[in-house]
Coordinates of C-alpha atoms in Angstrom, one line a residue:
Chain A
M1 CA 0.1 0.1 -0.1
P2 CA 1.5 3.4 -1.1
D3 CA 2.3 6.0 1.6
P4 CA -0.3 8.5 2.3
A5 CA 0.2 11.9 0.9
I6 CA 0.5 13.4 4.3
R7 CA 0.9 11.9 7.8
T8 CA 1.6 13.7 10.8
E9 CA 2.1 11.9 14.4
A10 CA 1.7 13.9 17.6
L11 CA 3.0 17.1 16.0
S12 CA 3.8 19.7 18.3
K13 CA 5.2 23.4 17.9
T14 CA 6.0 25.8 20.6
Y15 CA 7.4 29.2 19.7
R16 CA 9.5 30.8 22.6
S17 CA 10.3 34.3 22.6
G18 CA 12.3 36.7 25.0
I19 CA 15.6 36.0 26.5
I20 CA 14.9 36.8 30.4
N21 CA 11.3 36.3 30.7
R22 CA 10.8 33.5 28.1
E23 CA 7.3 33.1 26.7
S24 CA 5.9 30.0 25.1
V25 CA 3.2 29.8 22.6
H26 CA 1.9 26.5 22.0
A27 CA 0.9 26.7 18.2
L28 CA 0.3 23.1 17.7
R29 CA -0.6 20.4 20.4
E30 CA 0.0 16.7 19.3
V31 CA -1.8 16.9 15.9
S32 CA -2.1 13.5 14.3
L33 CA -3.8 13.2 11.0
T34 CA -3.4 11.3 7.7
V35 CA -4.3 12.6 4.3
Q36 CA -4.8 9.9 1.7
R37 CA -3.7 10.2 -1.9
G38 CA -6.6 11.8 -4.0
E39 CA -8.5 13.7 -1.3
I40 CA -9.2 17.4 -1.2
F41 CA -8.4 18.2 2.5
G42 CA -9.6 21.1 4.0
L43 CA -8.0 22.8 7.1
L44 CA -10.1 25.1 8.9
G45 CA -9.8 27.1 12.0
P46 CA -10.0 30.5 13.5
N47 CA -7.1 32.9 13.5
G48 CA -4.2 31.8 15.6
A49 CA -5.6 28.1 15.6
G50 CA -2.2 26.7 14.0
K51 CA -3.1 26.3 10.4
T52 CA -0.2 28.4 9.1
T53 CA 2.2 26.5 11.5
L54 CA 1.1 23.2 10.3
L55 CA 1.4 24.2 6.8
K56 CA 4.9 25.5 7.3
I57 CA 6.0 22.3 9.1
L58 CA 4.5 20.3 6.2
L59 CA 6.5 22.1 3.8
G60 CA 9.7 22.2 5.7
I61 CA 9.5 26.0 6.5
A62 CA 9.4 25.5 10.1
W63 CA 10.7 22.8 12.5
P64 CA 8.4 20.8 14.8
T65 CA 9.2 20.9 18.5
S66 CA 8.1 17.2 18.8
G67 CA 6.4 14.7 16.7
R68 CA 6.7 13.6 13.2
A69 CA 5.3 15.0 9.9
R70 CA 5.9 12.9 6.4
L71 CA 4.8 13.5 2.9
F72 CA 4.6 10.5 0.7
G73 CA 6.8 8.7 3.4
H74 CA 9.6 11.2 3.3
A75 CA 10.4 13.5 6.3
T76 CA 9.3 17.0 5.4
H77 CA 12.7 18.6 5.7
A78 CA 14.1 16.2 3.1
P79 CA 14.1 18.0 -0.4
V80 CA 12.9 14.8 -1.9
A81 CA 9.5 15.1 0.1
R82 CA 8.7 18.2 -1.8
Q83 CA 9.6 17.1 -5.3
Q84 CA 5.9 16.3 -6.1
V85 CA 4.5 19.1 -4.2
G86 CA 3.1 22.5 -5.4
Y87 CA 2.6 25.6 -3.1
L88 CA 0.6 28.9 -3.3
P89 CA 1.2 30.7 -0.1
E90 CA -1.3 33.2 1.1
K91 CA 1.0 36.4 1.1
H92 CA 3.0 35.5 -1.7
R93 CA 5.7 37.8 -2.9
F94 CA 6.8 36.9 -6.5
P95 CA 9.6 39.0 -8.0
D96 CA 7.3 41.9 -9.6
F97 CA 10.2 42.9 -12.1
L98 CA 9.7 39.8 -13.9
T99 CA 6.9 38.9 -16.4
T100 CA 4.6 36.3 -16.0
D101 CA 6.4 34.0 -18.3
Q102 CA 9.8 34.7 -16.8
M103 CA 8.5 34.1 -13.2
L104 CA 7.0 30.7 -14.2
H105 CA 10.2 29.7 -16.0
L106 CA 12.1 30.8 -12.8
Y107 CA 10.1 28.9 -10.2
G108 CA 9.7 26.0 -12.7
R109 CA 13.6 25.7 -12.8
L110 CA 13.6 25.8 -8.9
S111 CA 11.1 22.9 -8.9
G112 CA 13.5 21.0 -11.2
V113 CA 11.4 21.2 -14.3
P114 CA 13.5 20.8 -17.4
S115 CA 13.5 23.7 -19.9
D116 CA 11.5 21.8 -22.6
E117 CA 8.8 20.6 -20.2
R118 CA 8.5 24.2 -19.0
E119 CA 7.9 25.4 -22.5
A120 CA 5.2 23.1 -23.1
R121 CA 3.4 23.4 -19.6
I122 CA 3.5 27.2 -19.2
P123 CA 1.1 28.0 -22.1
E124 CA -1.1 25.2 -21.1
L125 CA -1.3 26.3 -17.5
L126 CA -1.8 30.1 -18.3
D127 CA -4.6 29.1 -20.6
Q128 CA -6.1 27.1 -17.5
V129 CA -5.9 30.1 -15.3
D130 CA -7.1 32.3 -17.9
M131 CA -3.9 34.6 -18.1
S132 CA -2.6 33.5 -21.4
E133 CA -2.9 37.2 -22.8
W134 CA -0.8 38.5 -19.9
R135 CA 2.2 36.2 -20.5
G136 CA 4.7 39.0 -21.4
T137 CA 3.4 41.4 -18.8
K138 CA 5.2 42.2 -15.7
L139 CA 3.8 41.1 -12.4
K140 CA 3.9 44.5 -10.9
K141 CA 0.9 45.5 -13.1
F142 CA -1.3 42.7 -11.9
S143 CA -4.1 42.9 -9.5
K144 CA -4.4 40.5 -6.5
G145 CA -6.7 38.3 -8.3
M146 CA -4.5 38.0 -11.3
M147 CA -1.5 37.3 -9.0
Q148 CA -3.6 34.5 -7.3
R149 CA -4.1 33.1 -11.0
V150 CA -0.4 33.2 -12.0
G151 CA 0.4 31.8 -8.4
L152 CA -1.8 28.9 -8.9
A153 CA -0.1 28.4 -12.4
Q154 CA 3.3 28.3 -10.6
A155 CA 2.1 25.9 -8.0
L156 CA 1.0 23.4 -10.7
L157 CA 3.9 23.8 -12.9
N158 CA 5.9 20.7 -11.7
D159 CA 2.6 18.6 -12.2
P160 CA 2.6 18.0 -8.5
D161 CA 0.8 15.1 -6.8
L162 CA 0.2 17.3 -3.8
V163 CA -0.9 20.7 -3.9
F164 CA -1.0 23.1 -0.8
L165 CA -3.2 26.0 -1.5
D166 CA -3.3 28.9 1.3
E167 CA -6.3 31.1 0.7
P168 CA -6.3 30.4 -3.2
T169 CA -9.5 32.5 -3.8
D170 CA -8.3 35.5 -1.6
G171 CA -8.8 38.7 -3.6
V172 CA -10.5 36.6 -6.7
D173 CA -13.8 37.8 -7.9
P174 CA -16.7 35.4 -7.9
V175 CA -16.2 34.2 -11.6
G176 CA -12.4 33.6 -10.9
R177 CA -13.4 31.9 -7.8
R178 CA -15.6 29.5 -9.7
E179 CA -12.7 28.9 -12.2
I180 CA -10.3 28.3 -9.4
R181 CA -12.7 25.8 -7.7
D182 CA -13.2 24.1 -11.3
I183 CA -9.5 23.7 -11.6
L184 CA -9.5 22.1 -8.0
L185 CA -12.2 19.6 -9.0
W186 CA -10.2 18.9 -12.3
L187 CA -7.1 18.3 -10.3
H188 CA -9.0 15.9 -7.8
N189 CA -10.3 13.9 -11.1
Q190 CA -6.8 13.4 -12.1
G191 CA -6.0 11.8 -8.7
K192 CA -4.1 14.8 -7.3
T193 CA -4.2 15.4 -3.6
I194 CA -5.1 19.1 -2.5
F195 CA -4.6 20.5 1.0
L196 CA -6.6 23.6 1.1
N197 CA -6.4 26.2 3.9
S198 CA -9.4 28.7 3.3
H199 CA -11.5 31.0 5.5
L200 CA -14.3 30.6 2.7
L201 CA -16.3 27.9 4.4
S202 CA -18.7 27.8 1.5
E203 CA -15.9 27.1 -0.8
V204 CA -14.4 24.5 1.5
E205 CA -17.9 22.9 1.7
K206 CA -18.2 22.7 -2.1
V207 CA -15.0 20.9 -2.9
C208 CA -13.4 19.3 0.1
T209 CA -13.7 15.4 0.7
R210 CA -12.6 15.8 4.2
V211 CA -12.1 18.5 6.7
A212 CA -10.0 19.0 10.0
I213 CA -10.7 21.9 12.3
L214 CA -7.9 23.3 14.4
N215 CA -8.7 25.4 17.4
Q216 CA -6.0 26.6 19.8
G217 CA -3.3 24.3 18.2
A218 CA -5.3 21.2 18.7
L219 CA -7.1 19.1 16.2
V220 CA -10.8 19.4 17.5
R221 CA -12.8 17.8 14.6
L222 CA -12.0 15.6 11.5
G223 CA -14.3 14.2 9.1
T224 CA -16.1 14.5 5.8
I225 CA -18.4 17.3 5.3
D226 CA -21.5 14.9 5.6
E227 CA -20.1 13.4 8.9
L228 CA -19.4 16.8 10.4
T229 CA -22.6 18.7 9.3
A230 CA -25.2 16.1 9.9
M231 CA -27.1 17.0 13.0
E232 CA -27.3 14.2 15.7
R233 CA -30.5 12.0 15.0
L234 CA -32.4 14.8 13.5
Y235 CA -34.6 14.2 10.4
D236 CA -36.5 16.2 8.0
L237 CA -39.7 14.1 7.0
Q238 CA -41.8 14.8 4.1
T239 CA -45.1 12.9 4.2
T240 CA -48.9 13.0 3.7
R241 CA -50.5 14.9 6.4
I242 CA -50.2 13.0 9.6
P243 CA -53.4 13.0 11.5
D244 CA -53.7 15.2 14.6
G245 CA -54.1 12.3 17.1
V246 CA -51.0 10.7 15.8
L247 CA -48.9 13.9 15.9
S248 CA -50.0 14.7 19.5
A249 CA -49.1 11.1 20.5
L250 CA -45.7 11.6 19.1
D251 CA -45.4 15.2 20.2
D252 CA -42.0 14.6 22.1
V253 CA -40.2 13.6 19.0
L254 CA -42.3 14.8 16.1
R255 CA -43.5 18.3 15.2
P256 CA -44.4 20.2 12.0
A257 CA -41.5 21.8 10.4
D258 CA -41.1 25.8 10.2
A259 CA -41.6 25.5 6.5
F260 CA -44.6 23.1 6.8
E261 CA -46.0 23.1 3.3
T262 CA -44.1 21.8 0.3
S263 CA -44.4 22.5 -3.4
Q264 CA -45.9 19.2 -3.9
D265 CA -49.7 18.8 -3.3
A266 CA -50.6 17.1 0.2
I267 CA -46.9 16.5 1.2
F268 CA -46.0 18.3 4.3
R269 CA -42.7 18.7 6.3
Y270 CA -42.0 17.5 9.9
R271 CA -39.1 17.6 12.1
L272 CA -38.2 14.3 13.9
Q273 CA -35.7 14.0 16.9
V274 CA -35.0 10.6 18.1
E275 CA -32.5 8.9 20.5
N276 CA -31.5 6.1 18.2
R277 CA -32.1 4.2 15.0
A278 CA -34.7 1.7 16.6
D279 CA -36.8 4.7 18.0
L280 CA -36.5 6.2 14.2
N281 CA -38.0 3.0 12.8
A282 CA -40.6 2.7 15.5
V283 CA -41.9 6.2 14.6
L284 CA -41.9 5.3 11.0
D285 CA -43.9 2.1 11.6
R286 CA -46.4 4.1 13.7
L287 CA -46.7 6.6 10.9
R288 CA -47.2 3.7 8.3
S289 CA -49.8 2.0 10.6
A290 CA -51.8 5.3 10.5
E291 CA -51.8 5.1 6.8
V292 CA -49.1 8.2 6.4
E293 CA -47.3 7.8 3.2
L294 CA -43.5 8.8 3.3
E295 CA -42.1 10.8 0.4
A296 CA -38.6 11.2 2.1
V297 CA -36.7 11.0 5.3
E298 CA -33.5 13.0 5.3
P299 CA -31.0 13.9 8.0
V300 CA -30.8 17.6 8.7
R301 CA -27.5 19.2 8.0
R302 CA -26.3 22.4 9.3
S303 CA -24.1 24.5 7.0
L304 CA -20.2 24.0 7.5
E305 CA -20.2 27.7 8.8
D306 CA -22.7 26.9 11.6
Y307 CA -21.0 23.8 12.5
F308 CA -17.5 25.7 12.4
I309 CA -18.8 28.2 14.8
D310 CA -20.4 26.0 16.9
V311 CA -17.2 24.0 17.3
V312 CA -14.8 26.8 17.7
S313 CA -17.0 28.7 20.3
P314 CA -15.3 28.5 23.7
Q315 CA -17.4 26.0 25.3
N316 CA -17.4 23.6 22.7
S317 CA -13.6 23.7 21.6
A318 CA -12.6 20.4 23.5
P319 CA -10.9 18.0 21.3
E320 CA -13.1 15.3 19.9
A321 CA -11.0 13.7 17.3
T322 CA -7.3 13.9 17.5
S323 CA -6.5 11.0 15.2
A324 CA -7.0 9.9 11.7
Chain B
M1 CA 21.5 21.3 -10.3
T2 CA 18.5 22.9 -12.1
A3 CA 17.1 24.0 -8.9
L4 CA 20.4 25.5 -7.5
S5 CA 20.9 27.2 -10.7
G6 CA 17.5 28.7 -10.4
I7 CA 18.2 30.2 -7.1
V8 CA 21.6 31.8 -8.5
L9 CA 19.9 33.1 -11.5
L10 CA 17.0 34.7 -9.1
S11 CA 19.7 36.7 -7.0
V12 CA 21.3 37.8 -10.3
R13 CA 18.0 39.1 -11.9
E14 CA 17.0 40.6 -8.6
L15 CA 20.2 42.6 -8.4
W16 CA 20.1 43.6 -12.1
A17 CA 16.6 44.8 -11.5
K18 CA 18.0 47.5 -9.0
K19 CA 18.7 50.8 -10.4
I20 CA 21.8 51.0 -8.3
V21 CA 23.5 48.0 -10.0
I22 CA 22.6 49.6 -13.5
G23 CA 24.2 52.8 -12.2
L24 CA 27.4 51.0 -11.2
F25 CA 27.5 49.6 -14.7
V26 CA 26.8 52.8 -16.2
V27 CA 29.7 54.5 -14.2
S28 CA 32.0 51.6 -15.0
T29 CA 31.2 52.1 -19.0
L30 CA 32.0 55.9 -18.3
V31 CA 35.3 55.1 -16.8
L32 CA 36.1 52.7 -19.6
L33 CA 35.2 55.2 -22.2
M34 CA 37.4 58.0 -20.4
T35 CA 40.2 55.4 -20.3
A36 CA 39.9 54.6 -23.9
F37 CA 39.2 58.1 -25.4
A38 CA 39.9 61.0 -22.8
L39 CA 43.4 59.6 -21.8
N40 CA 45.8 60.1 -24.4
L41 CA 49.3 58.9 -24.1
D42 CA 51.8 60.0 -26.5
V43 CA 54.3 57.0 -27.0
V44 CA 57.3 57.4 -29.1
E45 CA 59.4 54.5 -29.9
G46 CA 58.1 52.7 -26.7
S47 CA 58.7 55.7 -24.6
L48 CA 56.2 58.3 -23.1
A49 CA 56.4 61.5 -24.7
G50 CA 53.5 63.3 -23.0
V51 CA 50.2 62.8 -21.3
R52 CA 46.9 64.5 -22.1
V53 CA 43.5 64.4 -20.4
F54 CA 40.6 65.7 -22.4
G55 CA 43.2 67.3 -24.5
E56 CA 45.1 69.0 -21.8
N57 CA 48.8 68.4 -21.0
L58 CA 49.3 66.7 -17.7
G59 CA 53.2 66.4 -17.6
D60 CA 56.3 66.1 -19.3
A61 CA 57.8 62.9 -20.7
Q62 CA 61.0 61.3 -18.6
D63 CA 64.0 63.3 -18.5
G64 CA 67.6 61.8 -19.2
D65 CA 68.0 60.3 -15.8
G66 CA 65.0 58.3 -15.9
E67 CA 63.1 60.6 -13.5
G68 CA 59.5 62.3 -13.9
I69 CA 56.6 60.3 -15.6
T70 CA 57.4 57.2 -17.3
L71 CA 54.9 55.2 -19.4
Q72 CA 54.9 52.5 -16.8
N73 CA 54.3 54.9 -14.0
V74 CA 51.3 56.4 -15.8
V75 CA 49.8 52.8 -16.5
F76 CA 50.3 51.9 -12.9
S77 CA 49.0 55.1 -11.4
V78 CA 45.8 55.0 -13.5
Q79 CA 45.4 51.3 -12.6
A80 CA 46.0 52.0 -8.9
V81 CA 43.3 54.9 -8.8
V82 CA 40.9 52.8 -10.6
A83 CA 41.5 49.9 -8.5
G84 CA 41.6 52.1 -5.3
A85 CA 38.3 53.7 -6.2
T86 CA 36.7 50.4 -7.0
Y87 CA 37.9 49.1 -3.6
W88 CA 36.2 51.7 -1.6
I89 CA 33.5 53.4 -3.6
G90 CA 32.5 50.3 -5.6
I91 CA 32.4 48.0 -2.6
L92 CA 30.5 50.5 -0.4
L93 CA 27.8 51.1 -3.1
A94 CA 27.9 47.1 -3.8
L95 CA 27.0 46.6 -0.3
F96 CA 24.6 49.3 -0.1
S97 CA 22.8 47.8 -3.2
T98 CA 22.9 44.2 -2.0
A99 CA 22.1 44.5 1.6
P100 CA 18.3 44.6 0.9
L101 CA 18.4 41.5 -1.1
F102 CA 19.2 39.2 1.7
T103 CA 16.6 40.6 4.0
S104 CA 14.0 40.5 1.4
L105 CA 14.9 36.9 0.6
L106 CA 13.8 36.1 4.3
E107 CA 10.4 37.8 3.8
T108 CA 7.2 35.9 4.4
G109 CA 5.8 34.9 0.9
H110 CA 9.2 34.7 -0.6
I111 CA 11.3 32.4 1.6
D112 CA 8.4 30.1 2.2
L113 CA 7.7 29.6 -1.5
L114 CA 11.6 29.1 -2.0
L115 CA 11.7 26.5 0.9
S116 CA 8.8 24.7 -0.4
K117 CA 10.9 23.8 -3.7
P118 CA 12.9 20.7 -3.7
L119 CA 16.2 22.2 -2.8
S120 CA 17.9 22.2 0.6
R121 CA 18.2 25.2 2.8
T122 CA 22.2 25.0 2.3
Q123 CA 21.5 24.9 -1.5
L124 CA 19.3 28.0 -1.1
F125 CA 21.7 29.8 1.1
I126 CA 24.7 29.1 -1.2
G127 CA 22.8 29.8 -4.3
H128 CA 21.7 33.0 -3.1
I129 CA 25.3 34.3 -2.0
S130 CA 26.7 32.8 -5.4
G131 CA 24.3 34.9 -7.3
V132 CA 25.5 38.0 -5.3
W133 CA 29.0 37.2 -5.8
L134 CA 28.5 36.5 -9.5
T135 CA 27.0 39.8 -10.1
M136 CA 29.8 41.6 -8.3
L137 CA 32.4 39.3 -10.3
I138 CA 30.8 40.5 -13.6
L139 CA 30.8 44.2 -12.4
S140 CA 34.4 44.2 -11.2
T141 CA 35.7 42.3 -14.0
Y142 CA 34.0 44.6 -16.4
L143 CA 35.5 47.7 -14.8
L144 CA 39.0 46.5 -13.7
G145 CA 39.4 44.0 -16.5
G146 CA 38.3 46.7 -19.1
V147 CA 40.7 49.2 -17.8
W148 CA 43.6 46.8 -17.7
L149 CA 42.8 45.8 -21.3
I150 CA 42.5 49.3 -22.6
M151 CA 45.7 50.4 -21.0
S152 CA 47.6 47.4 -21.9
I153 CA 46.6 47.8 -25.7
K154 CA 47.2 51.4 -25.6
T155 CA 50.6 51.5 -24.0
G156 CA 52.0 47.9 -24.6
V157 CA 52.5 47.7 -20.7
W158 CA 51.0 44.6 -19.6
N159 CA 50.6 44.4 -15.8
P160 CA 49.1 41.0 -15.0
S161 CA 49.3 41.4 -11.3
F162 CA 46.6 44.0 -11.5
L163 CA 44.1 41.4 -12.6
L164 CA 44.7 39.9 -9.0
S165 CA 43.1 42.9 -7.5
I166 CA 39.8 41.7 -9.1
G167 CA 40.0 38.8 -6.9
I168 CA 41.0 41.0 -3.7
V169 CA 38.0 43.3 -4.5
L170 CA 35.5 40.5 -4.9
A171 CA 36.9 38.8 -1.9
M172 CA 36.7 41.8 0.4
F173 CA 33.3 42.5 -0.9
G174 CA 32.4 38.9 0.2
V175 CA 33.8 39.4 3.6
M176 CA 32.0 42.6 4.1
Y177 CA 28.7 40.9 2.6
S178 CA 29.0 38.0 5.3
V179 CA 28.5 40.8 7.9
I180 CA 25.1 41.6 6.1
V181 CA 24.4 38.0 5.8
F182 CA 25.1 37.2 9.4
T183 CA 23.3 40.3 10.7
G184 CA 20.2 39.8 8.3
V185 CA 19.7 36.1 9.2
W186 CA 19.4 37.0 13.0
T187 CA 17.5 40.4 12.7
Q188 CA 16.0 40.6 9.2
S189 CA 16.8 44.3 9.3
T190 CA 18.6 45.8 6.2
A191 CA 19.4 49.1 8.2
L192 CA 21.0 47.2 11.0
A193 CA 22.9 45.1 8.8
L194 CA 24.4 48.2 6.9
I195 CA 25.1 50.0 10.1
V196 CA 27.1 47.0 11.4
T197 CA 28.9 46.4 8.2
Y198 CA 29.8 50.2 7.6
G199 CA 30.7 50.4 11.3
L200 CA 33.3 47.5 10.8
I201 CA 34.7 49.4 8.0
F202 CA 35.0 52.6 9.9
I203 CA 36.6 50.5 12.8
S204 CA 39.1 49.2 10.2
L205 CA 40.4 52.5 9.5
V206 CA 41.2 52.9 13.2
L207 CA 42.8 49.4 13.2
A208 CA 44.9 50.3 10.1
G209 CA 46.9 52.9 12.4
G210 CA 47.5 50.1 14.7
E211 CA 51.1 50.5 15.6
Q212 CA 51.0 54.2 16.2
L213 CA 47.8 53.9 18.1
A214 CA 48.6 50.8 20.3
N215 CA 51.6 52.3 21.7
Q216 CA 49.7 55.2 23.1
L217 CA 47.4 52.8 25.0
Q218 CA 47.9 51.3 28.6
P219 CA 48.7 47.6 28.4
G220 CA 45.1 46.2 29.0
W221 CA 43.6 48.4 26.4
R222 CA 46.5 47.5 24.1
A223 CA 45.7 43.8 24.4
V224 CA 42.0 44.6 23.6
F225 CA 43.1 46.6 20.7
W226 CA 45.1 44.0 19.3
G227 CA 42.4 41.4 19.9
F228 CA 40.1 43.7 17.7
Y229 CA 42.9 43.9 15.1
H230 CA 43.2 40.1 14.8
V231 CA 39.5 39.3 14.9
L232 CA 37.8 42.0 12.8
P233 CA 38.2 42.5 9.2
N234 CA 41.2 44.6 8.3
F235 CA 39.2 46.2 5.4
A236 CA 41.1 49.5 5.2
E237 CA 44.5 47.8 5.5
V238 CA 43.9 45.7 2.6
T239 CA 43.8 48.8 0.4
Q240 CA 47.6 48.8 0.4
T241 CA 47.5 45.2 -1.0
V242 CA 45.2 46.2 -3.9
S243 CA 47.5 49.3 -4.5
N244 CA 50.7 47.0 -4.4
L245 CA 49.0 44.6 -6.9
S246 CA 48.2 47.5 -9.3
R247 CA 51.7 48.9 -9.2
A248 CA 53.1 45.3 -9.5
E249 CA 54.9 45.8 -6.2
P250 CA 55.4 42.9 -3.9
I251 CA 53.0 42.6 -1.1
A252 CA 54.6 43.2 2.4
S253 CA 52.0 41.0 4.3
W254 CA 48.8 38.9 3.3
Y255 CA 48.0 38.7 6.9
P256 CA 45.2 41.5 6.6
F257 CA 43.7 39.8 3.8
A258 CA 44.1 36.4 5.2
S259 CA 42.4 37.2 8.7
A260 CA 39.7 39.1 6.9
S261 CA 39.0 36.1 4.7
L262 CA 38.9 33.8 7.9
F263 CA 36.5 36.4 9.6
G264 CA 34.2 36.2 6.5
A265 CA 34.3 32.3 6.6
V266 CA 33.4 32.1 10.0
L267 CA 30.4 34.4 9.6
Y268 CA 29.1 32.8 6.5
G269 CA 29.4 29.5 8.3
S270 CA 27.5 30.8 11.4
A271 CA 25.0 32.6 9.3
G272 CA 24.5 29.4 7.2
F273 CA 24.0 27.1 10.3
W274 CA 21.4 29.5 11.6
F275 CA 19.7 29.8 8.3
T276 CA 19.5 26.0 8.1
R277 CA 18.0 25.7 11.6
R278 CA 15.6 28.5 12.0
D279 CA 11.9 28.7 11.3
F280 CA 10.6 31.1 8.8

């Protein structure tokens, strides 16, 4: 079985400052996670949660205080670990005296891409990020959104198997955001692994296969979007009208939903909250015995944003899942 | 190798994008043009008959006793002036133009992107310094090598030892750039790096008058003074080495150059070690 794209084991990082009164900041606390090849993995967390520190350790930019981090089975500080890696930093600072073409050739050379491959890939990538016509223009003339696009082309130049993107849609207009999202999905279809760090939870929700939430340096949640956003045993029922007698008999678990009426004739919405699967089936049996016809039973989901805010609020931030 | 050449290229391109480096190149070209066209040496049968600058006579040719201005004296003097000016003015300006390069290398958004590439931190460090040195080698070879070639062709006086001064100028630039790198990697401050570097050059002026100054001091302070003399780079004292090479005279002592080189090596080693260990 091939090594996972990313694996961290009890990864911790403590920043110390001051000479006499040394202060310690625990940026990461024993973070263990695994990102399998081919995933689009989203890393979420409030400011100061440790996201950037984790990204820096994974890319060999910072050293862990303890624990281990590996990319494709290689220690992150070994250059070989970064051979199949592309990276778009959040606050990138490309040499703005270069043209797009010169910049891509330069960073391609730094990634070890031979000249003839660069010649072939640069036009393709610029076309993909819709920057072909700006190939000969100096970077200093570009807006933030345009810089993000050429930055993304730079990250993909060495045809990486693992792409780290830190706020890739920052400063990009909605159309550009959609295009970047399409590129991510296209990369995903090609079997690439994407590690996405973004504040735009709606973007993360749309593209990520799994999500981790960091808070105060600790990994507090890890799972698929569906797992994280499904509310505990809360269901949305669409049925024919439930007789009042049945409804009042089940009033501790079943009630009409806020949007009671649906667009379909004679189909109504109810909200069902049960303790376990047996209770769910018991309620459904009771409804059937009352000749209520079921149209749909769907778990109620929150938006990722609601879930995120819930998780990182002070009373709910205790670690729940710290391993993968 | 491709990746390493990439970082060398980045440093070279970054320097050439700076106006001050272009300025140094333009000034060098003016010096070369002046040497080629404004300095006229009237040579008759291998001897100097007269020297004119911009058409004005500067002096008479050598007299019967061999005193006065000789052709060789003029060539050596011109070369010594150019080498001396390059050593002082050129290096001071070169340090000023290159100092921001190292601290900007360490800026967030730049260093993290470079470190994410498949090259080691040692390669990145060496590649950056090599790029800076390469640019300075090109500039100093262009100016000093050009002056040497023009003067040699014009007069027939070939002074190969002058070419060694290119190596000395480059090496001493490298020694002082090590101070910038060392200060930069610890503080990421261009201003502080320049203050420390220029401060050491100023101190070297004091240290150059060592014998006379040290004799005025009490024994304890004399030991401190000589301690500084042996530890810190003797930038000012190396001027004599450059001058002697320009005049094809023997070098009295290589010690100032050797101790300065050792100082530079230690600082590059320390800065390199910290560069490979620190977080960015």
